[in-house]
XYZ file of C-alpha atoms in Angstrom:
455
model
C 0.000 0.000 0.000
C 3.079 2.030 0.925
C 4.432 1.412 -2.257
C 1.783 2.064 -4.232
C 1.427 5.606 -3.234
C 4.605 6.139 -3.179
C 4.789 5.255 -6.947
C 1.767 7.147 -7.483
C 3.123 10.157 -5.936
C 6.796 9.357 -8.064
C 4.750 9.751 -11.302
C 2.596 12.636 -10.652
C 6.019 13.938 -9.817
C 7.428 12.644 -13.275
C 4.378 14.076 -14.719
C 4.313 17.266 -13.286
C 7.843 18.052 -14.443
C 7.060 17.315 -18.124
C 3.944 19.439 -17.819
C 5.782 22.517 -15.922
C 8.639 22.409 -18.737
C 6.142 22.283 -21.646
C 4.055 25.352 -20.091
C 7.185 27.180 -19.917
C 8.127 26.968 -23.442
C 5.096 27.578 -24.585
C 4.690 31.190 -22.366
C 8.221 31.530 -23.787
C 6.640 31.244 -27.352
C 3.972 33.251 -26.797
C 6.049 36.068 -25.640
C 8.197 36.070 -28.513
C 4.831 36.186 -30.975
C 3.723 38.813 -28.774
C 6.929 40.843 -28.912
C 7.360 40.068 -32.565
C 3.094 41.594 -32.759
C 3.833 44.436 -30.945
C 7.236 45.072 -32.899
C 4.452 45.071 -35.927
C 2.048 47.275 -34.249
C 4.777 49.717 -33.546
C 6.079 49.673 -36.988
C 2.519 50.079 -38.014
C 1.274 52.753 -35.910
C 4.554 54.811 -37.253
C 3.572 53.728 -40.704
C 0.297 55.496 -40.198
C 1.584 58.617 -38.297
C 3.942 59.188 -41.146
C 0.972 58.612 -43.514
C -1.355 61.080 -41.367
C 1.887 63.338 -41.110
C 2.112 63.906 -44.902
C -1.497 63.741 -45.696
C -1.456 66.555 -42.699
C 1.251 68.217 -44.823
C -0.733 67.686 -47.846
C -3.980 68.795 -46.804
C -2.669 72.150 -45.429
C -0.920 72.277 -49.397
C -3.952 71.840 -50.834
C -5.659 74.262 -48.228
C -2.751 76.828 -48.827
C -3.245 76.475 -53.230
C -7.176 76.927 -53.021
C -6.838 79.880 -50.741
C -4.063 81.033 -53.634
C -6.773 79.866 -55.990
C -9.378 81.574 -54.453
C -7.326 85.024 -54.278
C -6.340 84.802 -57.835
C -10.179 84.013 -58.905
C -11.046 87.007 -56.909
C -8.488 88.862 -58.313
C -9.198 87.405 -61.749
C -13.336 88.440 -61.402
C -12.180 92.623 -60.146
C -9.600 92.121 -63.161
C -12.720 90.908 -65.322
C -15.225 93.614 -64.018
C -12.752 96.078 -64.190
C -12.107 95.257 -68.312
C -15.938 95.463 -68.711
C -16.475 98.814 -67.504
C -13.427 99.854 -69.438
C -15.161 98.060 -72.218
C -18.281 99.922 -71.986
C -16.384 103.281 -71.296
C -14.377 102.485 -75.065
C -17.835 101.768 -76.554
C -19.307 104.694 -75.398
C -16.574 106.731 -76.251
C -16.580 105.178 -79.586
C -20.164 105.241 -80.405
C -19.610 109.240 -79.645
C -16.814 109.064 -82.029
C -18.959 107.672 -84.477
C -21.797 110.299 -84.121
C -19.238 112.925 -84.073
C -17.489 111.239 -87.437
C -21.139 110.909 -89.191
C -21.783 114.522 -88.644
C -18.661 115.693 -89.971
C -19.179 113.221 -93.026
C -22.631 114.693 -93.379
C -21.238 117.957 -93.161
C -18.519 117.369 -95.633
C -20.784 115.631 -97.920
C -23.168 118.161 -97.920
C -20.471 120.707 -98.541
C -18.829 118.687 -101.620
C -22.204 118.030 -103.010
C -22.594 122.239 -102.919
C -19.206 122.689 -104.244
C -19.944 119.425 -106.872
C -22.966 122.070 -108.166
C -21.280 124.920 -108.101
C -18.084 123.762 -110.138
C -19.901 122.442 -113.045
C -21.933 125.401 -113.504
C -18.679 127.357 -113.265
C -18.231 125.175 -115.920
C -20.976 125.638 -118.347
C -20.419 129.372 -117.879
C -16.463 129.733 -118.782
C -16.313 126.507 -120.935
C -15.423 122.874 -120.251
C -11.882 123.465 -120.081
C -11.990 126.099 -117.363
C -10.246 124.444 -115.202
C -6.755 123.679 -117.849
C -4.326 125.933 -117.360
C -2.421 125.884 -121.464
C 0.736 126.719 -121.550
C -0.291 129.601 -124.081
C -2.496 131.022 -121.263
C 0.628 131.221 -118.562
C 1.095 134.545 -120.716
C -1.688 136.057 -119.814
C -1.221 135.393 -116.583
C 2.067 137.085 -116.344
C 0.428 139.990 -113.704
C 0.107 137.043 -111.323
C 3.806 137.189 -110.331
C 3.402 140.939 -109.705
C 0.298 141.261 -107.785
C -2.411 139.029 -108.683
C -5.399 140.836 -110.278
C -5.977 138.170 -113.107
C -6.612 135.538 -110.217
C -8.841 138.188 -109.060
C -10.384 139.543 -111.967
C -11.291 135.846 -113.151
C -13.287 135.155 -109.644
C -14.993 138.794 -110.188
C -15.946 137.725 -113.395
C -17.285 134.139 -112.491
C -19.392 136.197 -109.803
C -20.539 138.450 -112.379
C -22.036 135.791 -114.392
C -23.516 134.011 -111.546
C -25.456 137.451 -110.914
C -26.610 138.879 -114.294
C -29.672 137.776 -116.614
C -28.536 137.609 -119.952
C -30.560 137.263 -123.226
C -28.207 135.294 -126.017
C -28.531 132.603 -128.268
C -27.156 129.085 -126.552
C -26.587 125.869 -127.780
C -28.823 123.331 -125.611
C -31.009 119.862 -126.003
C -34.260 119.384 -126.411
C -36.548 116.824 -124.076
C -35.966 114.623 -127.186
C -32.334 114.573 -126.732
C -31.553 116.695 -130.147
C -28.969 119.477 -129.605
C -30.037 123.101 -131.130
C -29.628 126.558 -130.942
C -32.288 128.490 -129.093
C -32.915 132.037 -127.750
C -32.656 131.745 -124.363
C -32.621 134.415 -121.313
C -30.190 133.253 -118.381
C -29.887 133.845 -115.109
C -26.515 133.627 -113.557
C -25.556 130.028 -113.095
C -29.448 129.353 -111.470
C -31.257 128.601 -115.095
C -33.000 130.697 -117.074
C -36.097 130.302 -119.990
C -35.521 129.130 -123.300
C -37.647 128.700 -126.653
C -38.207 125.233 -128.389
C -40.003 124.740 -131.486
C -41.949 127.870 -130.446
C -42.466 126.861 -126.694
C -40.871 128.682 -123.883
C -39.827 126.355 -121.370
C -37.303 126.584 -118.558
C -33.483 125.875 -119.074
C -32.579 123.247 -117.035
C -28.153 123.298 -116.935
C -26.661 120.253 -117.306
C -24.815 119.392 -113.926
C -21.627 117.696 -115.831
C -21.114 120.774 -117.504
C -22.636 120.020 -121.026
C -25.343 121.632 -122.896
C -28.485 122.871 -120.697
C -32.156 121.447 -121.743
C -35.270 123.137 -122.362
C -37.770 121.588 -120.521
C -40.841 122.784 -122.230
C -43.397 119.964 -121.473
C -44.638 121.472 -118.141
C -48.604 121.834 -116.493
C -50.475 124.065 -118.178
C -50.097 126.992 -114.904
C -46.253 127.364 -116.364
C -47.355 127.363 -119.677
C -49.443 130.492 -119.435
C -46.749 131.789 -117.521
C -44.161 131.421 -119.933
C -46.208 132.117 -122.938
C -44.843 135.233 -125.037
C -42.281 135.490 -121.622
C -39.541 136.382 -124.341
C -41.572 139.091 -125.746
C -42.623 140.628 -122.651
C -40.936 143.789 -120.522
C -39.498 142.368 -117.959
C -39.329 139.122 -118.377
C -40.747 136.457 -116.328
C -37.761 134.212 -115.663
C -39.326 130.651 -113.918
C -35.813 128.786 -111.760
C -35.023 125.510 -110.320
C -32.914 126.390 -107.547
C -33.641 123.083 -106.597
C -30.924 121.970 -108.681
C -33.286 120.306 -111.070
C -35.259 117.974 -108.657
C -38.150 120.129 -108.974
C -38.017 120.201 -112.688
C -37.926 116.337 -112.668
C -41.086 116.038 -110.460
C -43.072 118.217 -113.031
C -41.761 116.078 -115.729
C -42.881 112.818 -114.206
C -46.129 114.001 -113.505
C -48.575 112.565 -114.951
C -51.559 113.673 -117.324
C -54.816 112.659 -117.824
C -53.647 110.552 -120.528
C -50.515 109.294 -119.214
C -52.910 108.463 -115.698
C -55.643 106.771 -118.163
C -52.752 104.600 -120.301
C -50.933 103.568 -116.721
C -54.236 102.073 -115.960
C -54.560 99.243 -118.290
C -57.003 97.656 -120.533
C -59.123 97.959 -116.995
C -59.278 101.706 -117.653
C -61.746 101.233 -120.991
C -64.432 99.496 -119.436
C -64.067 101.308 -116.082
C -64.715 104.393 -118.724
C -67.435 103.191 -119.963
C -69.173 102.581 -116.871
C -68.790 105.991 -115.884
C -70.121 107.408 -119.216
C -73.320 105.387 -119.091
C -73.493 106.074 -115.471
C -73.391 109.614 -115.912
C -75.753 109.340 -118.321
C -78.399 107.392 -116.324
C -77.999 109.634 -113.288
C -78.490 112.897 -115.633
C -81.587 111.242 -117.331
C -83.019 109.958 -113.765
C -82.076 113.482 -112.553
C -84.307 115.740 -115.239
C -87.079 112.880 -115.010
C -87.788 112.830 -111.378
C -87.431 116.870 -111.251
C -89.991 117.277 -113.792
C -92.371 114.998 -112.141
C -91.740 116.718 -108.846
C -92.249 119.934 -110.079
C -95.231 121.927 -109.475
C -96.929 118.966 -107.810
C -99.114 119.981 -104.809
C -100.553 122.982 -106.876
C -101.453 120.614 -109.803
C -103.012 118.481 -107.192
C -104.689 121.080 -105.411
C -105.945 122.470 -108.842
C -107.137 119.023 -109.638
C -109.038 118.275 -106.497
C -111.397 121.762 -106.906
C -112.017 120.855 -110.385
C -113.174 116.600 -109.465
C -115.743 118.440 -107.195
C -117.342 120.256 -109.612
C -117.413 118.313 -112.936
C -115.124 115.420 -114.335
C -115.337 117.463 -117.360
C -113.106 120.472 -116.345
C -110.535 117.760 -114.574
C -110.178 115.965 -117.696
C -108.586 119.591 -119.582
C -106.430 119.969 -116.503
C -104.957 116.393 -116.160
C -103.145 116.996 -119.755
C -101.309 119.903 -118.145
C -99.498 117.328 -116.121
C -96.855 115.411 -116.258
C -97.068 112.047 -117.777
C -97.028 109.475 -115.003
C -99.276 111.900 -113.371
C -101.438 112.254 -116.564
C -102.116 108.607 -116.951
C -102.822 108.206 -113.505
C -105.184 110.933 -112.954
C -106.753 109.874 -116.066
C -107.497 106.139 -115.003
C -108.986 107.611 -112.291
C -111.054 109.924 -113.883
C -112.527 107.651 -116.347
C -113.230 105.438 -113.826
C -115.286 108.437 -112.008
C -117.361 108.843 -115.324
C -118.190 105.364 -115.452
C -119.202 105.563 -112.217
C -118.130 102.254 -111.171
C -117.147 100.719 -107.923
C -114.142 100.194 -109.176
C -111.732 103.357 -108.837
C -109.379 102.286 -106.129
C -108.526 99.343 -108.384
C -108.112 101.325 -111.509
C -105.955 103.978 -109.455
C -103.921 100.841 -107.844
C -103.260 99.322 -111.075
C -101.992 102.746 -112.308
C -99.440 103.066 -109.779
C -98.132 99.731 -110.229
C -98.067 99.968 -114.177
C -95.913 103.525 -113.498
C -93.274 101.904 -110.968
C -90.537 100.256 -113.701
C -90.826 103.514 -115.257
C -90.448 105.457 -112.602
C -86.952 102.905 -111.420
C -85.581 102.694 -114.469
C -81.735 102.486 -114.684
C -81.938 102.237 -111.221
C -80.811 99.023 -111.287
C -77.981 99.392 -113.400
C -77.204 102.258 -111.404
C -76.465 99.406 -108.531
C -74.875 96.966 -110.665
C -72.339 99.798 -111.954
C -71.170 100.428 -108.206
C -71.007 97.074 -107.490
C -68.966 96.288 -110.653
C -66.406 98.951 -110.708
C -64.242 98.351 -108.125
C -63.957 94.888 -109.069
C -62.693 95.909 -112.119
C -60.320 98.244 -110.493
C -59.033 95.388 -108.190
C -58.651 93.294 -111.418
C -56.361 95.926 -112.915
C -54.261 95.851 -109.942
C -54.258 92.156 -109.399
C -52.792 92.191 -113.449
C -50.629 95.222 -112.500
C -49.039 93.856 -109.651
C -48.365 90.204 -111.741
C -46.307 92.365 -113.975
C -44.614 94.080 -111.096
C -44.014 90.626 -109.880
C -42.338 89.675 -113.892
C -40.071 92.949 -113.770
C -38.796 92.043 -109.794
C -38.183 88.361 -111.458
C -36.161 89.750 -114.712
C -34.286 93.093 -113.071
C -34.462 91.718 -109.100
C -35.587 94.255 -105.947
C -32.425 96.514 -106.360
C -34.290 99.399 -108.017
C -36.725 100.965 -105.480
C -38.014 103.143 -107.852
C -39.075 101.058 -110.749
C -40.986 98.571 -108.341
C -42.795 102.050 -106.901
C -43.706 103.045 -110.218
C -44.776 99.404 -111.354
C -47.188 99.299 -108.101
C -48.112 102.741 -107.911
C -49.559 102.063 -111.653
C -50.827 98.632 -110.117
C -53.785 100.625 -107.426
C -54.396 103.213 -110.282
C -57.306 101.244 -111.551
C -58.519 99.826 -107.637
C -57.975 104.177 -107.525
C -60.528 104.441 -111.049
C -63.353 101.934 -109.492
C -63.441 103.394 -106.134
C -63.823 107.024 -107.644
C -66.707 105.399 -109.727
C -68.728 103.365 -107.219
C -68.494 105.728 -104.243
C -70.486 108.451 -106.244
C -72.893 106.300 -107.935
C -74.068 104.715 -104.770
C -74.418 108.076 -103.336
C -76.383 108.989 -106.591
C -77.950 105.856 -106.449
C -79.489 106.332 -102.931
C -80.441 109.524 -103.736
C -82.373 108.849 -106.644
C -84.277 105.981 -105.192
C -84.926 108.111 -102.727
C -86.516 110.370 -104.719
C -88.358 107.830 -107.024
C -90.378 106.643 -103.913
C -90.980 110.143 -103.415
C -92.472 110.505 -107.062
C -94.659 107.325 -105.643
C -95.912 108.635 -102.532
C -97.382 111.794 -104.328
C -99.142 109.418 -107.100
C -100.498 107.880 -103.903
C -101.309 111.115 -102.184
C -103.039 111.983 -105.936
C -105.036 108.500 -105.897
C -106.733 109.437 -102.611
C -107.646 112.956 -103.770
C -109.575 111.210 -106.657
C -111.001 108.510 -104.166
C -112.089 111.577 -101.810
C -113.308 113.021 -105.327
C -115.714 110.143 -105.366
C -116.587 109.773 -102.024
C -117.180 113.420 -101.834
C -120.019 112.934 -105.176
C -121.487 109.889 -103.881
């Protein structure tokens, strides 16, 4: 028993010492891994505080380069805004110089275009070659080196001319175009009047310094002013100191004829319509006069007579006119008879009178109806040609499109100048044949009270 646990306690012993050994290596290993971890940890943790150290470093880089950033922008934007103002200043300033440059071009303009007038009428007066200076003429102009007076004497003489009428034969054109010689009186270097195959017109100069041309197709209030203006003491001198503008708005206006040919075709049957028109209205006019005329005394007359015999009313009925006449006389046969039947016969009357009474009336209508139509015809052809000269010669001339559509509303022009008087007329004359109707009514009852007043 003794030995037993004294073996047992020998090998718990044995044991004991294998176990203690084995625990002490392995704490031994377990230090060194946790040595060799926290030699790892450290290198680590200085692995990430040099990582946070330069992304530290970086961040304040970045934060330093936006703040530059952010100056510069700001500077940039004043830089900007200040450009644009001086922008807007230049523009302003420059759109000033540009007024400013326009006027003085204006100016200048207007003072060349003067001095373009005056030089070529300088022209026509001393001769196209005014201006040369020959070498035979440096002569003449010798006094020039001592003191000048041909320089001056030449200007006195240019103002001279521009000052004085003068009565002389000149060479000139007609409106034709053919050159001639006519008899001419001039003013100065403003125009003058001229004769042309016997008619005074007014001498229009030439502003390129040719020959002057009579303009002697002009209204008929210059005519009569120019007529025998050659013969007469003074004379009555008619200028252009428009520098021939107004002369070329007399030329291009237009006459009766040239107004009627612009027209058209349209223009012949818008013609006739007006003729026959006229003609209706004067017909219609001296018709419903004449029945109007004298009619309460006729009826008055009438009525006295009816009450005393039928007899004495038949001699005064022929005095009057003939609607009236027939009428009266219907009813005054029917009074003789002594039928029942006068209302009828006077009703009848009346109603066989009314298509004479509204004749042409009608037409009268149709005519105003019809005429501007025709009118907008002729314009609607007019401006298709308009349309065939801006295809063949394009929209660059203003003035031949204006002329093209301006002849284009002459005939709309024609039928409204037709149909606004005839339906005036028109009214008026209707008016005036109900008129005519009521007093054939007013005469049927003076025959009924005729009757009533004998029965």
């Amino acid at each position: 028993m003794k030995l037993g646990c004294v073996l047992l306690c020998c090998l718990v012993a044995v044991l004991a010492h294998a176990g203690a050994t084995d625990v002490a290596a392995g704490i031994e290993q377990l230090q060194a891994q946790i040595e060799a971890e926290r030699q790892a940890l450290a290198e680590y943790r200085n692995k990430v505080d040099e990582t946070r150290q330069a992304s530290h470093k970086s961040l304040q880089d970045l934060r330093r380069e936006l703040r530059r950033i952010a100056t510069a922008h700001q500077d940039t934007r004043s830089a900007v805004n200040q450009r644009r103002q001086d922008l807007r200043t230049a523009r302003a300033e420059l759109q000033q110089w540009k007024t400013q440059r326009q006027k003085i071009v204006e100016i200048l303009n207007y003072q060349l275009s003067e001095l373009g007038k005056l030089y070529p009428l300088l022209q026509g007066v001393s001769g196209p070659d005014a201006a040369l200076l020959l070498p035979e003429q440096f002569a003449a102009a010798a006094p020039l080196q001592s003191g000048g007076e041909t320089l001056h004497e030449a200007y006195a003489s240019y103002l001279k001319a521009a000052t004085v009428a003068v009565r002389t034969k000149l060479q000139t054109y007609n409106q034709d175009g053919e050159p001639r010689e006519a008899e001419s009186v001039r003013v100065g270097l403003l125009g003058g009047i001229a004769v042309d195959d016997g008619l005074t017109g007014v001498l229009q100069l030439s502003p390129s310094g040719g020959l002057p041309t009579v303009v002697s197709r002009l209204p008929l209030a210059y005519r009569k002013v120019l007529d025998g203006a050659m013969q007469a003491d003074p004379v009555p001198v008619v200028l252009d100191v428009s520098g021939g503008m107004a002369l070329e708005g007399l030329q291009r206006r237009k006459t009766f004829r040239g107004y009627f040919k612009a027209g058209g075709i349209v223009m012949y049957p818008l013609a006739a319509i007006a003729l026959l028109a006229l003609l209706m209205v004067i017909e219609r006019g001296i018709v419903y006069c004449r029945l109007s005329r004298g009619h309460a005394r006729t009826c008055g007359a009438i009525a006295d007579e009816l009450k005393s015999g039928t007899a004495e009313a038949v001699v005064s009925v022929k005095q009057a006119p003939a609607p009236m006449a027939r009428l009266w006389t219907r009813g005054v046969e029917a009074l003789q008879r002594g039928g029942e039947d006068v209302e009828e016969a006077m009703q009848e009357a009346i109603i066989g009178e009314l298509p004479g009474l509204e004749k042409h009336l009608s037409s009268l209508a149709v005519f105003a109806a019809i005429a501007p139509l025709l009118g907008l015809l002729g314009t609607v052809g007019g401006m298709i040609k308009t349309f065939e000269v801006i295809t063949q010669h394009g929209t660059g001339n203003a003035r031949l499109l204006a002329d093209g559509i301006s002849e284009a509303l002459v005939t709309t022009q024609v039928g409204l100048a037709i149909a606004i008087p005839l339906l005036l007329l028109h009214a008026v004359l209707s008016r005036q044949a109900k008129k005519i109707v009521v007093n054939m009514e007013q005469l049927a009852l003076t025959v009924l009270s005729a009757r009533v007043g004998k029965v």
